[in-house]
Tab-separated table of C-alpha atoms in Angstrom:
chain	number	residue	atom	x	y	z
A	1	UNK	CA	92.878	-117.973	138.778
A	2	UNK	CA	93.791	-113.674	138.653
A	3	UNK	CA	91.904	-110.490	137.726
A	4	UNK	CA	92.802	-107.011	138.033
A	5	UNK	CA	91.060	-104.185	137.117
A	6	UNK	CA	90.184	-100.588	138.064
A	7	UNK	CA	86.684	-99.041	139.041
A	8	UNK	CA	85.543	-95.668	139.453
A	9	UNK	CA	82.763	-94.421	141.973
A	10	UNK	CA	80.859	-92.269	140.354
A	11	UNK	CA	77.793	-90.210	141.815
A	12	UNK	CA	75.393	-92.527	138.924
A	13	UNK	CA	77.351	-95.672	140.042
A	14	UNK	CA	76.472	-94.583	143.964
A	15	UNK	CA	72.551	-94.168	142.889
A	16	UNK	CA	71.998	-97.352	140.876
A	17	UNK	CA	73.544	-99.392	144.103
A	18	UNK	CA	71.588	-97.410	146.790
A	19	UNK	CA	68.461	-97.838	144.370
A	20	UNK	CA	69.069	-101.171	143.698
A	21	UNK	CA	69.536	-101.658	147.741
A	22	UNK	CA	66.779	-99.985	149.043
A	23	UNK	CA	63.853	-101.160	146.589
A	24	UNK	CA	65.370	-105.023	147.394
A	25	UNK	CA	64.134	-104.673	150.888
A	26	UNK	CA	60.414	-104.887	152.086
A	27	UNK	CA	60.657	-100.525	153.251
A	28	UNK	CA	60.844	-99.877	149.711
A	29	UNK	CA	57.958	-101.984	148.293
A	30	UNK	CA	56.044	-101.473	150.590
A	31	UNK	CA	56.702	-97.292	150.605
A	32	UNK	CA	55.636	-98.263	146.819
A	33	UNK	CA	52.771	-100.436	147.393
A	34	UNK	CA	51.421	-97.869	149.952
A	35	UNK	CA	52.168	-95.165	146.860
A	36	UNK	CA	50.663	-96.554	144.573
A	37	UNK	CA	47.192	-97.337	146.968
A	38	UNK	CA	46.815	-93.463	147.601
A	39	UNK	CA	47.302	-93.048	144.047
A	40	UNK	CA	43.884	-95.715	143.406
A	41	UNK	CA	42.448	-93.885	145.948
A	42	UNK	CA	42.253	-90.484	144.829
A	43	UNK	CA	41.000	-92.559	141.903
A	44	UNK	CA	38.782	-93.203	142.459
A	45	UNK	CA	37.000	-90.724	145.360
A	46	UNK	CA	39.052	-87.494	143.834
A	47	UNK	CA	40.526	-86.085	147.002
A	48	UNK	CA	43.689	-84.801	145.956
A	49	UNK	CA	45.773	-85.052	149.331
A	50	UNK	CA	46.078	-88.616	148.448
A	51	UNK	CA	47.059	-88.148	145.065
A	52	UNK	CA	49.984	-85.461	146.880
A	53	UNK	CA	50.097	-88.068	149.231
A	54	UNK	CA	50.933	-91.073	146.862
A	55	UNK	CA	53.236	-88.740	144.644
A	56	UNK	CA	54.970	-87.708	148.028
A	57	UNK	CA	55.744	-91.285	149.109
A	58	UNK	CA	56.866	-92.541	145.482
A	59	UNK	CA	59.072	-89.736	144.749
A	60	UNK	CA	60.412	-89.138	148.628
A	61	UNK	CA	62.866	-92.049	147.940
A	62	UNK	CA	64.446	-92.089	144.652
A	63	UNK	CA	65.123	-88.421	145.393
A	64	UNK	CA	66.629	-89.078	148.607
A	65	UNK	CA	68.189	-91.929	147.438
A	66	UNK	CA	70.009	-89.262	144.594
A	67	UNK	CA	70.881	-86.860	146.872
A	68	UNK	CA	72.889	-88.860	148.910
A	69	UNK	CA	74.720	-90.908	145.953
A	70	UNK	CA	75.358	-86.977	144.993
A	71	UNK	CA	76.780	-85.767	148.969
A	72	UNK	CA	78.276	-89.221	149.443
A	73	UNK	CA	80.577	-89.023	146.407
A	74	UNK	CA	82.039	-85.575	147.158
A	75	UNK	CA	82.350	-86.518	151.021
A	76	UNK	CA	84.252	-89.717	150.741
A	77	UNK	CA	87.727	-89.500	149.496
A	78	UNK	CA	88.117	-92.915	148.489
A	79	UNK	CA	85.986	-92.022	145.930
A	80	UNK	CA	88.252	-89.070	144.354
A	81	UNK	CA	89.896	-91.602	142.839
A	82	UNK	CA	90.189	-94.855	141.374
A	83	UNK	CA	89.626	-98.624	143.026
A	84	UNK	CA	91.361	-100.903	141.505
A	85	UNK	CA	91.050	-104.609	142.432
A	86	UNK	CA	92.839	-107.737	142.332
A	87	UNK	CA	90.896	-111.072	142.424
A	88	UNK	CA	92.225	-114.677	143.707
A	89	UNK	CA	91.629	-117.932	144.785
A	90	UNK	CA	92.630	-116.317	148.112
A	91	UNK	CA	90.353	-113.286	147.946
A	92	UNK	CA	89.837	-109.759	147.215
A	93	UNK	CA	92.198	-106.249	147.185
A	94	UNK	CA	91.268	-102.958	146.687
A	95	UNK	CA	94.297	-101.005	147.155
A	96	UNK	CA	94.616	-97.038	146.376
A	97	UNK	CA	97.231	-95.203	147.073
A	98	UNK	CA	99.087	-96.424	149.569
A	99	UNK	CA	96.642	-98.179	151.629
A	100	UNK	CA	94.901	-101.945	150.599
A	101	UNK	CA	92.680	-103.857	152.073
A	102	UNK	CA	91.648	-107.532	151.665
A	103	UNK	CA	88.704	-109.477	152.256
A	104	UNK	CA	88.237	-113.369	151.861
A	105	UNK	CA	85.528	-115.514	149.954
A	106	UNK	CA	84.311	-116.887	152.969
A	107	UNK	CA	83.326	-113.235	154.301
A	108	UNK	CA	81.286	-112.381	151.200
A	109	UNK	CA	77.822	-112.197	151.985
A	110	UNK	CA	75.972	-112.054	148.515
A	111	UNK	CA	76.623	-111.325	144.544
A	112	UNK	CA	73.885	-109.587	142.248
A	113	UNK	CA	73.620	-106.882	139.335
A	114	UNK	CA	72.151	-104.334	138.369
A	115	UNK	CA	71.665	-102.958	134.886
A	116	UNK	CA	75.088	-101.171	135.155
A	117	UNK	CA	76.908	-102.954	138.604
A	118	UNK	CA	78.014	-106.395	139.533
A	119	UNK	CA	77.471	-105.791	143.675
A	120	UNK	CA	79.627	-107.918	146.166
A	121	UNK	CA	78.185	-107.295	149.104
A	122	UNK	CA	80.535	-108.060	151.695
A	123	UNK	CA	78.072	-107.957	154.952
A	124	UNK	CA	73.956	-106.732	155.282
A	125	UNK	CA	75.493	-103.245	154.714
A	126	UNK	CA	78.675	-102.864	152.238
A	127	UNK	CA	79.756	-104.052	149.397
A	128	UNK	CA	81.845	-103.220	146.476
A	129	UNK	CA	79.894	-101.913	143.012
A	130	UNK	CA	81.518	-102.985	139.689
A	131	UNK	CA	80.318	-100.406	137.467
A	132	UNK	CA	80.124	-102.866	134.090
A	133	UNK	CA	80.985	-99.645	132.497
A	134	UNK	CA	84.559	-100.038	133.808
A	135	UNK	CA	85.247	-103.899	133.371
A	136	UNK	CA	84.655	-103.991	129.930
A	137	UNK	CA	86.152	-107.073	128.778
A	138	UNK	CA	86.537	-108.446	131.828
A	139	UNK	CA	82.947	-108.412	132.972
A	140	UNK	CA	82.736	-112.275	132.098
A	141	UNK	CA	86.137	-112.993	134.069
A	142	UNK	CA	84.730	-111.761	137.364
A	143	UNK	CA	81.704	-112.932	137.146
A	144	UNK	CA	82.819	-116.726	136.767
A	145	UNK	CA	85.196	-115.652	139.434
A	146	UNK	CA	82.315	-114.718	142.607
A	147	UNK	CA	80.763	-117.947	141.036
A	148	UNK	CA	83.107	-119.626	141.374
A	149	UNK	CA	84.148	-118.708	145.202
A	150	UNK	CA	81.204	-118.201	146.175
A	151	UNK	CA	77.847	-121.067	146.932
A	152	UNK	CA	75.171	-121.015	143.237
A	153	UNK	CA	73.097	-119.865	146.250
A	154	UNK	CA	74.690	-115.831	146.917
A	155	UNK	CA	74.950	-115.331	143.285
A	156	UNK	CA	72.482	-113.253	141.913
A	157	UNK	CA	73.990	-112.293	138.399
A	158	UNK	CA	72.794	-111.843	135.561
A	159	UNK	CA	74.711	-110.820	132.559
């Protein structure tokens, strides 16, 4: 089986990835809970400092992630042009211009989905991002390819 497609990494795509990556970890969850707790304290005590602190704690991460996504999209040369992916039974190949990199399926860490992307982690902190809008009718084939070559416990993709 072989599958080829092109994806364009935009600030919106990066923001979606960064939000998932941050809020699927304990730090993002704890930060949100702390912010909600501060707002609840405000509702009982009516001290405005708790409301301000809660809003800042809850709003800080999404705003900084949005800024970071825009900065990464502008500063990373690889995101200026579409990336060409070729997936085979041997692994994944990504190319752009004259540069090509290969990754075996064994080195894939996990696969997840968000409402707008399929994310294939190649380590705990790096990933290939496949925007669903760029995949079009190849989305099902990509999900099948990933599910075929990775253990089921590492694949958490919702169509």
